[in-house]
Coordinates of C-alpha atoms in Angstrom, one line a residue:
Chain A
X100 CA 94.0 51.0 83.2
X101 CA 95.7 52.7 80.2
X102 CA 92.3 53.9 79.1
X103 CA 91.6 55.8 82.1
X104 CA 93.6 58.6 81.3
X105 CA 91.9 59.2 78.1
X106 CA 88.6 59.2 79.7
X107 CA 89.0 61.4 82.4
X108 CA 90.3 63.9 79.8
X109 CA 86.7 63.2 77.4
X110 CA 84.4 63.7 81.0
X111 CA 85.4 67.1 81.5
X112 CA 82.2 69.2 82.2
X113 CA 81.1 71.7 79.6
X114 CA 77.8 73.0 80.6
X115 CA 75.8 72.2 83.9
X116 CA 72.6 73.2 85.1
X117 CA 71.1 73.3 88.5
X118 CA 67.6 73.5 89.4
X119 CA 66.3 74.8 86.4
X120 CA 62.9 75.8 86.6
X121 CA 60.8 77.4 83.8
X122 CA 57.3 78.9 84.1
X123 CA 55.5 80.3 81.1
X124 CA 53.4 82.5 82.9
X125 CA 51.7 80.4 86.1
X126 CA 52.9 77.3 84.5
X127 CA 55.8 75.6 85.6
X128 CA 57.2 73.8 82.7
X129 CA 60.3 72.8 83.8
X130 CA 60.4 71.8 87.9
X131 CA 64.1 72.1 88.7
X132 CA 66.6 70.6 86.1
X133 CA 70.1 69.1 87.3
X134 CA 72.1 68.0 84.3
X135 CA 75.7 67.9 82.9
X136 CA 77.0 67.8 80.1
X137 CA 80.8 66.8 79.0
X138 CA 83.0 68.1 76.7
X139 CA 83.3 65.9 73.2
X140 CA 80.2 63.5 74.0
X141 CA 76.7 64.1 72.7
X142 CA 73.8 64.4 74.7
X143 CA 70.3 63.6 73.6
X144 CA 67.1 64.9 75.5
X145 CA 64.5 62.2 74.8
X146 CA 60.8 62.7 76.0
X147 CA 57.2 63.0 74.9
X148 CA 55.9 66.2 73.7
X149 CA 55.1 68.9 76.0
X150 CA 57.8 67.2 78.6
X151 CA 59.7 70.6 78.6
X152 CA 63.4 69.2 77.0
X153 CA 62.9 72.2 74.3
X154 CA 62.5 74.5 76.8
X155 CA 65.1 73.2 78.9
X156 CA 67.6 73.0 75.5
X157 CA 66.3 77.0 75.0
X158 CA 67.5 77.8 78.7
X159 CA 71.1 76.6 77.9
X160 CA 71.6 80.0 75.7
X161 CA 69.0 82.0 76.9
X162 CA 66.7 81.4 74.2
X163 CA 63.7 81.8 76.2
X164 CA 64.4 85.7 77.1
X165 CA 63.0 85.9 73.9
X166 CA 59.5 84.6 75.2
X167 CA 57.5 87.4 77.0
X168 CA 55.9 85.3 79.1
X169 CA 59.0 82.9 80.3
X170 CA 60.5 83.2 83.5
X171 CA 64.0 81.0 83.8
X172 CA 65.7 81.0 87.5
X173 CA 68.3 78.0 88.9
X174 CA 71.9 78.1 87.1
X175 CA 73.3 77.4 84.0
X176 CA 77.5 77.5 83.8
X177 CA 79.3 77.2 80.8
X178 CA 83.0 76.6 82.0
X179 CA 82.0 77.1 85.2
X180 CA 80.8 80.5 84.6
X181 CA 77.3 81.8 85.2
X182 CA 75.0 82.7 82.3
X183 CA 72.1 83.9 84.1
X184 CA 72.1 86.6 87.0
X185 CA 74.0 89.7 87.3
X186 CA 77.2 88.3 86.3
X187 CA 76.6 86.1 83.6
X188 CA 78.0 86.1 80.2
X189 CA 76.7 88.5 77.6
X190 CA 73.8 86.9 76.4
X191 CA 75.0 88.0 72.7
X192 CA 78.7 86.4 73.5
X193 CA 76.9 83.3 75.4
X194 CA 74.9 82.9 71.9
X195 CA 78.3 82.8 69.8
X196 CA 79.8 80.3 72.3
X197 CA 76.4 78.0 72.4
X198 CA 75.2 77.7 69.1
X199 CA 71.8 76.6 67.6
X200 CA 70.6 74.3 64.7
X201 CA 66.6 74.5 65.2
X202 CA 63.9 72.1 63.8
X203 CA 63.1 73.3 60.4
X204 CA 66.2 74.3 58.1
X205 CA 66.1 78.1 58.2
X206 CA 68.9 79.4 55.8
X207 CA 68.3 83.2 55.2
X208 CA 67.4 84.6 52.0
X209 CA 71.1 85.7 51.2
X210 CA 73.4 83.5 49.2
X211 CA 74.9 80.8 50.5
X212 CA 78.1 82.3 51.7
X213 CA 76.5 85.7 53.0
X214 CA 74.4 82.5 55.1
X215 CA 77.8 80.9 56.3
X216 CA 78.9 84.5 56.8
X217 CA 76.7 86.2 58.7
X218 CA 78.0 85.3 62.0
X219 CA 81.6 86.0 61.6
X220 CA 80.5 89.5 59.9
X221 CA 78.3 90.8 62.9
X222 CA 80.8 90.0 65.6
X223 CA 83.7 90.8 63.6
X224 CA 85.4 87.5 64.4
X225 CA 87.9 88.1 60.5
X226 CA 90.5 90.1 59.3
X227 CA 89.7 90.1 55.7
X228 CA 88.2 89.1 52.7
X229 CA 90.8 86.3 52.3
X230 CA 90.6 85.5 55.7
X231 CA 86.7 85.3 55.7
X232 CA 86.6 83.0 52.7
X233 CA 88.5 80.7 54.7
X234 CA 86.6 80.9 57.3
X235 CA 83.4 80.2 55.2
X236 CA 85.2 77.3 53.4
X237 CA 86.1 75.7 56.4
X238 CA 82.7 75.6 57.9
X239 CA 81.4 74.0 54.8
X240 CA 83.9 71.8 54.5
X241 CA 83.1 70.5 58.3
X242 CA 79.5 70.8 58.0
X243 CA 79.9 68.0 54.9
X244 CA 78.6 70.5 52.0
X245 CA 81.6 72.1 50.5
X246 CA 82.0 69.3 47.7
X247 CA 78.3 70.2 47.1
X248 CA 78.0 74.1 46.8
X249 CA 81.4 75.4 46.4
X250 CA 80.4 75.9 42.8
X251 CA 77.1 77.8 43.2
X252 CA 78.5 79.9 46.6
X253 CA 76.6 82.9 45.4
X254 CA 73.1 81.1 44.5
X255 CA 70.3 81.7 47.3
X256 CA 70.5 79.4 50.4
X257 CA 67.1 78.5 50.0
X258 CA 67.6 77.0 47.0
X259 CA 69.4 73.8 48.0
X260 CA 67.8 70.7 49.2
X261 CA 66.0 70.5 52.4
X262 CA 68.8 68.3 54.1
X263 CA 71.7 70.6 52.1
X264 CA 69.8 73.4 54.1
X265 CA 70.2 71.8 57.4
X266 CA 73.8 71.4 56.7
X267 CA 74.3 75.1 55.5
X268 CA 73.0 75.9 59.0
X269 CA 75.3 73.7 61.0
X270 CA 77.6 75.2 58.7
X271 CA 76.1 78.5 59.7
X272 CA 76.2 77.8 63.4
X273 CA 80.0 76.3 63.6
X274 CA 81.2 79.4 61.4
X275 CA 81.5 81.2 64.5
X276 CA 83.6 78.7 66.8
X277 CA 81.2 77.6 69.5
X278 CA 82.3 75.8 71.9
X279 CA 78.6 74.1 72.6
X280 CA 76.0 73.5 69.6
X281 CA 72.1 72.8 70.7
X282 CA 70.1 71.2 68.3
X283 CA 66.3 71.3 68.2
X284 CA 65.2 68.0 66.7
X285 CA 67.4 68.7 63.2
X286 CA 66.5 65.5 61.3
X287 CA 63.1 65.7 61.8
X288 CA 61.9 67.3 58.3
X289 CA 64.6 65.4 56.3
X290 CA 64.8 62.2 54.7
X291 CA 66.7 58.8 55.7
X292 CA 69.6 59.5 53.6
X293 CA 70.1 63.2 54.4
X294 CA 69.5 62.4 58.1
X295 CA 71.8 60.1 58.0
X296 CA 74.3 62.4 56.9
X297 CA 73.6 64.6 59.7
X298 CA 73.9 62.7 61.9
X299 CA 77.6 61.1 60.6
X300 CA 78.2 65.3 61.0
X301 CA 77.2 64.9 64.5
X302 CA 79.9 62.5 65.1
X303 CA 82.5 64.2 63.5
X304 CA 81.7 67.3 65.1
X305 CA 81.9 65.9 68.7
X306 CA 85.7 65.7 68.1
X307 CA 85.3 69.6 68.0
X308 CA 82.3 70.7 70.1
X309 CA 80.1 69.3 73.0
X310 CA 76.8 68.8 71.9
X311 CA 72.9 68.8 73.0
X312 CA 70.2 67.1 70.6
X313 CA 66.7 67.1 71.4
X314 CA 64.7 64.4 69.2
X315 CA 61.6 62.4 68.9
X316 CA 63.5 59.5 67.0
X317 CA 64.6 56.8 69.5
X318 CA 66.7 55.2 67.4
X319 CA 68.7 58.7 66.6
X320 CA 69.2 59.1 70.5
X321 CA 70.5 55.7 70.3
X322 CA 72.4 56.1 67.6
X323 CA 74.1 59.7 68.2
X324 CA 74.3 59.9 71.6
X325 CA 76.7 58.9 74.1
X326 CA 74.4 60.3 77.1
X327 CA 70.5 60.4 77.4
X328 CA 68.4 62.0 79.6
X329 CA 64.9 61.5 80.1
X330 CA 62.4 64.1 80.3
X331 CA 58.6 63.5 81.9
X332 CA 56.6 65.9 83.2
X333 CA 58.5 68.4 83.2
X334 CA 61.4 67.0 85.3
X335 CA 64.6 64.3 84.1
X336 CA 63.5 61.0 84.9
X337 CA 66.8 59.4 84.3
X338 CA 70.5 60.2 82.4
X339 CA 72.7 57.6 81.8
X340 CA 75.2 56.8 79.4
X341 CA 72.7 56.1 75.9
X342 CA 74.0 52.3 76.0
X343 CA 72.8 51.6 79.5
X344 CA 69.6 53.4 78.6
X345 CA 68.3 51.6 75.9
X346 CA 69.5 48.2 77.2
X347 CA 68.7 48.4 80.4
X348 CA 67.1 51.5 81.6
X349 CA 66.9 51.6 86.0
X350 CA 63.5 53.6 85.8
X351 CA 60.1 52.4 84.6
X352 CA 58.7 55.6 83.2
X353 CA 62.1 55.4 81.0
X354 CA 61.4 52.0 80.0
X355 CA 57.7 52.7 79.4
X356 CA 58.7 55.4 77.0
X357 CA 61.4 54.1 74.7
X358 CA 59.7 50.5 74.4
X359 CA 56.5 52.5 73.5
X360 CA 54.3 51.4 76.5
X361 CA 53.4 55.0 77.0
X362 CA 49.9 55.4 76.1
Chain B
X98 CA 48.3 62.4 81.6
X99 CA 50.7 59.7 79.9
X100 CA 51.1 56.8 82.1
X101 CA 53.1 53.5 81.7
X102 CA 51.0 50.4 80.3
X103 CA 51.9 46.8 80.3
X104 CA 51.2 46.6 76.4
X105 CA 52.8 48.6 73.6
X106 CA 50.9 51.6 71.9
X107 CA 51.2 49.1 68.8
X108 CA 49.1 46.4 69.4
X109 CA 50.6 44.1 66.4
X110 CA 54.0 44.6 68.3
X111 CA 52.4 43.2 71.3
X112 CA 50.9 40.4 69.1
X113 CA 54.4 39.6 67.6
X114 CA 55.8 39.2 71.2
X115 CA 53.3 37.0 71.9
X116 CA 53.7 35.1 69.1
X117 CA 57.6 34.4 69.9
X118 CA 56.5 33.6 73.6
X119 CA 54.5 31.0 72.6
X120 CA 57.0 29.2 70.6
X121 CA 59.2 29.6 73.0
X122 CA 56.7 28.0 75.5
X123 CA 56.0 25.0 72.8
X124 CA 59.7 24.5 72.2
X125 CA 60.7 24.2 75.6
X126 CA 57.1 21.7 76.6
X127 CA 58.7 19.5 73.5
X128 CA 62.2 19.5 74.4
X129 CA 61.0 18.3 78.3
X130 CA 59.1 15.2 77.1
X131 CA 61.5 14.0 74.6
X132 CA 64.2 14.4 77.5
X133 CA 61.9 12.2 79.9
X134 CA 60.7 10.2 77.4
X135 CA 64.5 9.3 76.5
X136 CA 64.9 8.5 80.0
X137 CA 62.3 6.4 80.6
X138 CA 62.8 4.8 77.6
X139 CA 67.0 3.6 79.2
X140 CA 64.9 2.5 82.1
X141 CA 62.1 0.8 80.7
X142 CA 64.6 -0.7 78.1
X143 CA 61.8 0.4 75.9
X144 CA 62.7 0.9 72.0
X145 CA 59.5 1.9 70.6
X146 CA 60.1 5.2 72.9
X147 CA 63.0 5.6 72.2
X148 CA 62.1 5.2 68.1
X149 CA 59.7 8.0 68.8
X150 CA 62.0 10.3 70.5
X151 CA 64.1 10.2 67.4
X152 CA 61.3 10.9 65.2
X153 CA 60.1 13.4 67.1
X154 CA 62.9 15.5 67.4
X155 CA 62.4 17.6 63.8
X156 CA 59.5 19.6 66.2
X157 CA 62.0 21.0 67.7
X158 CA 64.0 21.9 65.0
X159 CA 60.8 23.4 63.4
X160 CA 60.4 25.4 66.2
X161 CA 64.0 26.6 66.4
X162 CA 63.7 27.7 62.8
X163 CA 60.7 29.9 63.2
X164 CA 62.1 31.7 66.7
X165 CA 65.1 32.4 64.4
X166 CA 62.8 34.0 61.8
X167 CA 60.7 35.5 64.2
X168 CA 63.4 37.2 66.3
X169 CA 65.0 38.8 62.9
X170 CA 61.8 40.1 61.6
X171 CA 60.7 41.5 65.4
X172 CA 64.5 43.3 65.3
X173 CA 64.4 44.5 61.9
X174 CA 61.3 45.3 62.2
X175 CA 60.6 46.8 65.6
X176 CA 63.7 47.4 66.6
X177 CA 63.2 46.4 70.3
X178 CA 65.1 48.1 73.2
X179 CA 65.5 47.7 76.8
X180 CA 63.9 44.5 78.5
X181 CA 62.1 44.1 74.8
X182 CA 65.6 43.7 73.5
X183 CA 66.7 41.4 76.4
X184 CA 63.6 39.1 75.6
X185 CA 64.3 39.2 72.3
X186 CA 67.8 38.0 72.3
X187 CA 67.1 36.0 75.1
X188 CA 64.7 33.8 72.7
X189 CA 67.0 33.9 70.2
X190 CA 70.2 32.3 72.8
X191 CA 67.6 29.8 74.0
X192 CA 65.8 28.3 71.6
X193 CA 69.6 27.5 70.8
X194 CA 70.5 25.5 73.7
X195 CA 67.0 24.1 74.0
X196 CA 67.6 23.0 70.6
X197 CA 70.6 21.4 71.7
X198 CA 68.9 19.7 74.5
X199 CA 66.5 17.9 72.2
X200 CA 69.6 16.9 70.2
X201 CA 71.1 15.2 73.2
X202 CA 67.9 13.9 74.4
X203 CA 67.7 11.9 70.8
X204 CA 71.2 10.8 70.8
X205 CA 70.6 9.1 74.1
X206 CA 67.9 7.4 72.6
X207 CA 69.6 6.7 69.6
X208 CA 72.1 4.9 71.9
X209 CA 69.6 3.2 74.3
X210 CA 68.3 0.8 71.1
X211 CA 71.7 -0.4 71.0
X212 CA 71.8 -0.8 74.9
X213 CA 68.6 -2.6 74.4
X214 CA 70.2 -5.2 72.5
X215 CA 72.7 -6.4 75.4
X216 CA 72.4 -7.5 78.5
X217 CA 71.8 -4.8 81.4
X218 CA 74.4 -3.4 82.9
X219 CA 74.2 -2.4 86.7
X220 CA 75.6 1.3 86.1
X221 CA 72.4 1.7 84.5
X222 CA 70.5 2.8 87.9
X223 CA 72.6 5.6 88.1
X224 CA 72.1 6.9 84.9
X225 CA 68.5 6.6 84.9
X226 CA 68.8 9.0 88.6
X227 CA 70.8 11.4 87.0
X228 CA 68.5 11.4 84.2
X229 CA 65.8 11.9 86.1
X230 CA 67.3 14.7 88.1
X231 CA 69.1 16.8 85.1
X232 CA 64.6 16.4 83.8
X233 CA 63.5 18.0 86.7
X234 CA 65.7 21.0 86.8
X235 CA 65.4 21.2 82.9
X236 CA 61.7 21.6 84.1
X237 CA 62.3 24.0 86.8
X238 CA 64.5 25.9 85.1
X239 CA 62.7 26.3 81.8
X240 CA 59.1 27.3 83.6
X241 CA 61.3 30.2 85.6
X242 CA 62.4 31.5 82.2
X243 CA 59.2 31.5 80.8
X244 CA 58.2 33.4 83.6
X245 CA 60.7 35.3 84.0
X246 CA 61.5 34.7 87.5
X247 CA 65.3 35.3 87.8
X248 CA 65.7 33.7 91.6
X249 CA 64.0 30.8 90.8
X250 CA 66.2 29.9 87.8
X251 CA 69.5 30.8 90.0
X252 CA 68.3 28.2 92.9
X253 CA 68.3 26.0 89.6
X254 CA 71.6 27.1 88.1
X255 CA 73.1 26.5 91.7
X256 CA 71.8 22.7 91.7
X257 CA 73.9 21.9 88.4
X258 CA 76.8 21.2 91.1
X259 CA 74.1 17.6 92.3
X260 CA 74.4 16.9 88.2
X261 CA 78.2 17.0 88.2
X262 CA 78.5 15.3 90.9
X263 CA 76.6 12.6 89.9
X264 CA 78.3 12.5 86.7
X265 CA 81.6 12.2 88.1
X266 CA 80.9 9.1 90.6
X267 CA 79.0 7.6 87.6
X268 CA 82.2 8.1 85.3
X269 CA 84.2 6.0 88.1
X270 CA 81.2 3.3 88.5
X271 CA 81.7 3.0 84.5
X272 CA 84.6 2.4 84.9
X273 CA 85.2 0.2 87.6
X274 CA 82.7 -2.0 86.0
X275 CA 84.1 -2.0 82.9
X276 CA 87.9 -3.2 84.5
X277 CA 85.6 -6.2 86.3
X278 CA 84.3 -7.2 82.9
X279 CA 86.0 -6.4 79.7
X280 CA 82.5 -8.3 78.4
X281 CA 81.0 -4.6 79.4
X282 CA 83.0 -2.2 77.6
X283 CA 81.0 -2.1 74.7
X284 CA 77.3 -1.3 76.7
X285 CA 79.2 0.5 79.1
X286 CA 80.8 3.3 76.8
X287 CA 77.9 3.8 75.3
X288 CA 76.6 4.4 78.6
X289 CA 79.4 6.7 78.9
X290 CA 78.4 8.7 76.1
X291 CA 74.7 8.9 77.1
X292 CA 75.6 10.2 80.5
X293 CA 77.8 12.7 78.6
X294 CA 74.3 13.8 76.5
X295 CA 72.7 14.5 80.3
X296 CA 75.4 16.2 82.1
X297 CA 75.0 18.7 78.7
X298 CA 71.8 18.7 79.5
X299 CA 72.3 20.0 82.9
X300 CA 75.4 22.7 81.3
X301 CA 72.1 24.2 78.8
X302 CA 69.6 24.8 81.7
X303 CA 72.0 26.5 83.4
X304 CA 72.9 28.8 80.3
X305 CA 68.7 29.3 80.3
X306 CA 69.4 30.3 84.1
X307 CA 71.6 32.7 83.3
X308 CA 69.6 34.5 80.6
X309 CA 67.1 34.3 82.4
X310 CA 68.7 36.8 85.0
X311 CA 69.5 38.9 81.9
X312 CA 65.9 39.4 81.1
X313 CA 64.9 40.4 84.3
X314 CA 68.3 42.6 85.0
X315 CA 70.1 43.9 82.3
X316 CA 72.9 42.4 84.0
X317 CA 74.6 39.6 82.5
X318 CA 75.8 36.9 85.8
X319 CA 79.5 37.5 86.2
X320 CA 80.4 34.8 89.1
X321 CA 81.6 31.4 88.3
X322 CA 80.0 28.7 89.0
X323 CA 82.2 26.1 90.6
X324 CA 82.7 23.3 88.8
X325 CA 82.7 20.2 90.7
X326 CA 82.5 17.5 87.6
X327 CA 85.9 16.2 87.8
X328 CA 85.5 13.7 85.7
X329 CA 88.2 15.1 83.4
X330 CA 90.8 14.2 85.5
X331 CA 90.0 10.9 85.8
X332 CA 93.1 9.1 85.8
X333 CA 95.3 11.5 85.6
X334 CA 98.9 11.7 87.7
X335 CA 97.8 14.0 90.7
X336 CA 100.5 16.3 91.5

């Protein structure tokens, strides 16, 4: 098959996890997580609220050491190499390579660029002024927003729109190279048309990046995704390519969920 | 704790599935009596029947038109997925061959008025047992898709092979009778032709067969199913 090349090449593992288990405290929110995820395809953690897929997307660059109370143990590789434990990756490094785009748009109160910038200037990643402005320009220009701000660089990010906002910090995140971006539900406080331009970002980006979404909107997983996983309880119920999923899912719960029999 | 339910969190969306069910369930009840009542009306020589199956047949256009409208709305609407999807489409695909069945089930009334007309021909009895059989799997396998029930539609689908065969040994009885008595031709091709409307009969119910696995699999039926009508050959040089 001539397509089999090609496809062994897209499948190549990124990030995997194994038994991942969370407690916050005496509470085990996550019981022991296996997962994969391949380079170039999208992955979308689906679940009802409280079924631990934030916490599990917060594991996959240590976002949960930030939590007093959270206790992470299992493994997490990226490129095969540990990011928890003794050995793992600089947690400041890991965070570079496995970028975030959270829930709410949270530009910070500098100017656009400095926003766009930020990254690149605290770990040093330019030569020079020139170099940085390309740098900048090419992040907005991939995250869909240079045609809209190149004019008005220097005005406050949080002046923009809501879903210009969102896209200043996917510009943000990509600025410094990741190789993985997480996102935390990213459409959720935007409208149609500027989630829908997110999410035609999303699918330009996987040519560049492997990427985890977390959302509440079926029809996003469906629509982004080329995996889904299914999160219950604190465990994944079932992962599957997203087509096979939402057509014909194997497990009940999974069924139950996305057809909205879950009451 | 969440658990599973048989019915969606939105009741309406429940009511909407319901709603296309039940036309399904009418469409298919309408489509079965206006194929027996075709029949009986070739083998009662019977014209007022088979005036009424002709008349009757714009029910089941009606109901065709409002599964069509029905399934758009529930998928622009709702936006169904897994076996909702499947049941969706499914009643979409469906109401399209049943549709089709009611069709031929008119034609072959339309025909039998003429028939009625001439003398009867002996062919006849074999029609009216293919008839008869193509109605009861029509039956069969329309109640198993209502339901559902994937194995009893494929113990249907694998019965279409009695409907072929049938049709094939009636295609030669046509004939043959026609070569006896040229007087025949005319009442025998349009014999021809009715058997034709059954043995399509026969090809829709098992389409309905096979969807009816999709519903209950995801999986759409891959295997062929032999063909044994080889009535297309008839005459031809064998090699």
């Amino acid at each position: 098959m001539p397509e089999a090349s090609a496809d062994t090449v897209a499948l190549d593992t990124k990030m995997t996890s194994r038994d991942v288990k969370v407690h916050y405290g005496d509470k085990l929110a996550l019981k022991g997580v296996d997962l994969e995820f391949r380079t170039n395809e999208v992955t979308a953690l689906i679940g009802p609220s409280g079924c631990g897929k934030s916490t599990f997307l917060r594991c996959l660059n240590r976002m949960n050491d930030t939590i007093g109370i959270a206790r992470v143990s299992g493994q997490v590789t990226l490129d095969n190499d540990h990011i928890y434990g003794p050995n793992g990756i600089d947690p400041v490094l890991l965070r570079m390579r496995v970028g975030m785009v959270f829930q709410k748009p949270n530009p910070f109160p500098k100017s656009l660029y400095d926003n766009v910038a930020f990254g690149p200037r605290i770990h040093g990643l330019y030569r020079d002024k020139d170099h940085l402005d390309e740098i900048v320009t090419k992040a907005l220009e991939k995250a869909g927003l240079w045609h809209e701000v190149k004019d008005r660089l220097y005005e406050k990010g949080t002046g923009i729109s809501g879903g210009q906002q969102q896209r200043l910090c996917i510009a943000r995140a990509i600025a410094v190279s990741p190789e993985v971006i997480l996102m935390d539900e990213p459409c959720s406080a935007l409208d149609p048309i500027a989630t829908a331009k997110v999410e035609e970002l999303i699918d330009e980006l996987r040519e560049n990046f492997t990427i985890v979404i977390v959302t509440h909107s079926m029809q996003q997983a469906a629509r982004v995704s080329q995996r889904t996983a299914f999160f219950h309880l604190g465990e994944v119920i079932e992962v599957g390519d997203t087509e096979q999923i939402f057509t014909a899912p194997t497990q009940q719960l999974t069924q139950g969920y996305i057809t909205g029999r879950f009451g | 704790m969440p658990t599973i339910g048989e019915q969606h969190i939105v009741k309406s969306y429940d009511d909407e599935m319901k709603r296309l069910h039940d036309a399904l369930a009418r469409m298919a009840g309408l489509a079965e009596a206006q194929l027996a009542a075709s029949i009986e009306a070739l083998e009662k020589r019977d014209s007022d029947i088979a005036t009424q199956v002709m008349n009757s047949d714009y029910k089941v256009d009606e109901c065709e038109h409002f599964i069509n409208e029905q399934t758009v709305r529930l998928l622009a609407l709702r936006a169904p997925v897994a076996d909702d999807l499947r049941l969706v489409i499914s009643a979409l695909k469906a109401a399209g061959d049943i549709e089709r069945i009611a069709d031929h089930a008119a034609n072959a009334a339309k025909r039998s008025l003429v028939l009625n007309q001439m003398p009867t021909v002996a062919p006849m009895r074999s029609l009216v047992r293919m008839g008869k059989l193509v109605a009861e799997l029509l039956n069969e396998v329309l109640d198993a898709f209502l339901a559902h029930d994937a194995e009893r539609a494929l113990a249907v689908r694998s019965r279409d092979q009695e409907v072929d065969d049938l049709y094939s040994s009636l295609f030669r009885e046509i004939l043959t009778y026609m070569m006896e008595d040229p007087r025949t031709i005319t009442a025998c091709s349009h014999l021809m032709f009715i058997a034709k409307n059954i043995e399509r009969v026969g090809d829709h119910a098992t389409n309905i067969a096979e969807m009816t696995y999709f519903i209950s699999t995801g999986r759409a039926l891959n295997d062929q199913r032999p063909k044994r009508d080889t009535s297309a050959f008839e005459g031809a040089v064998t090699p």
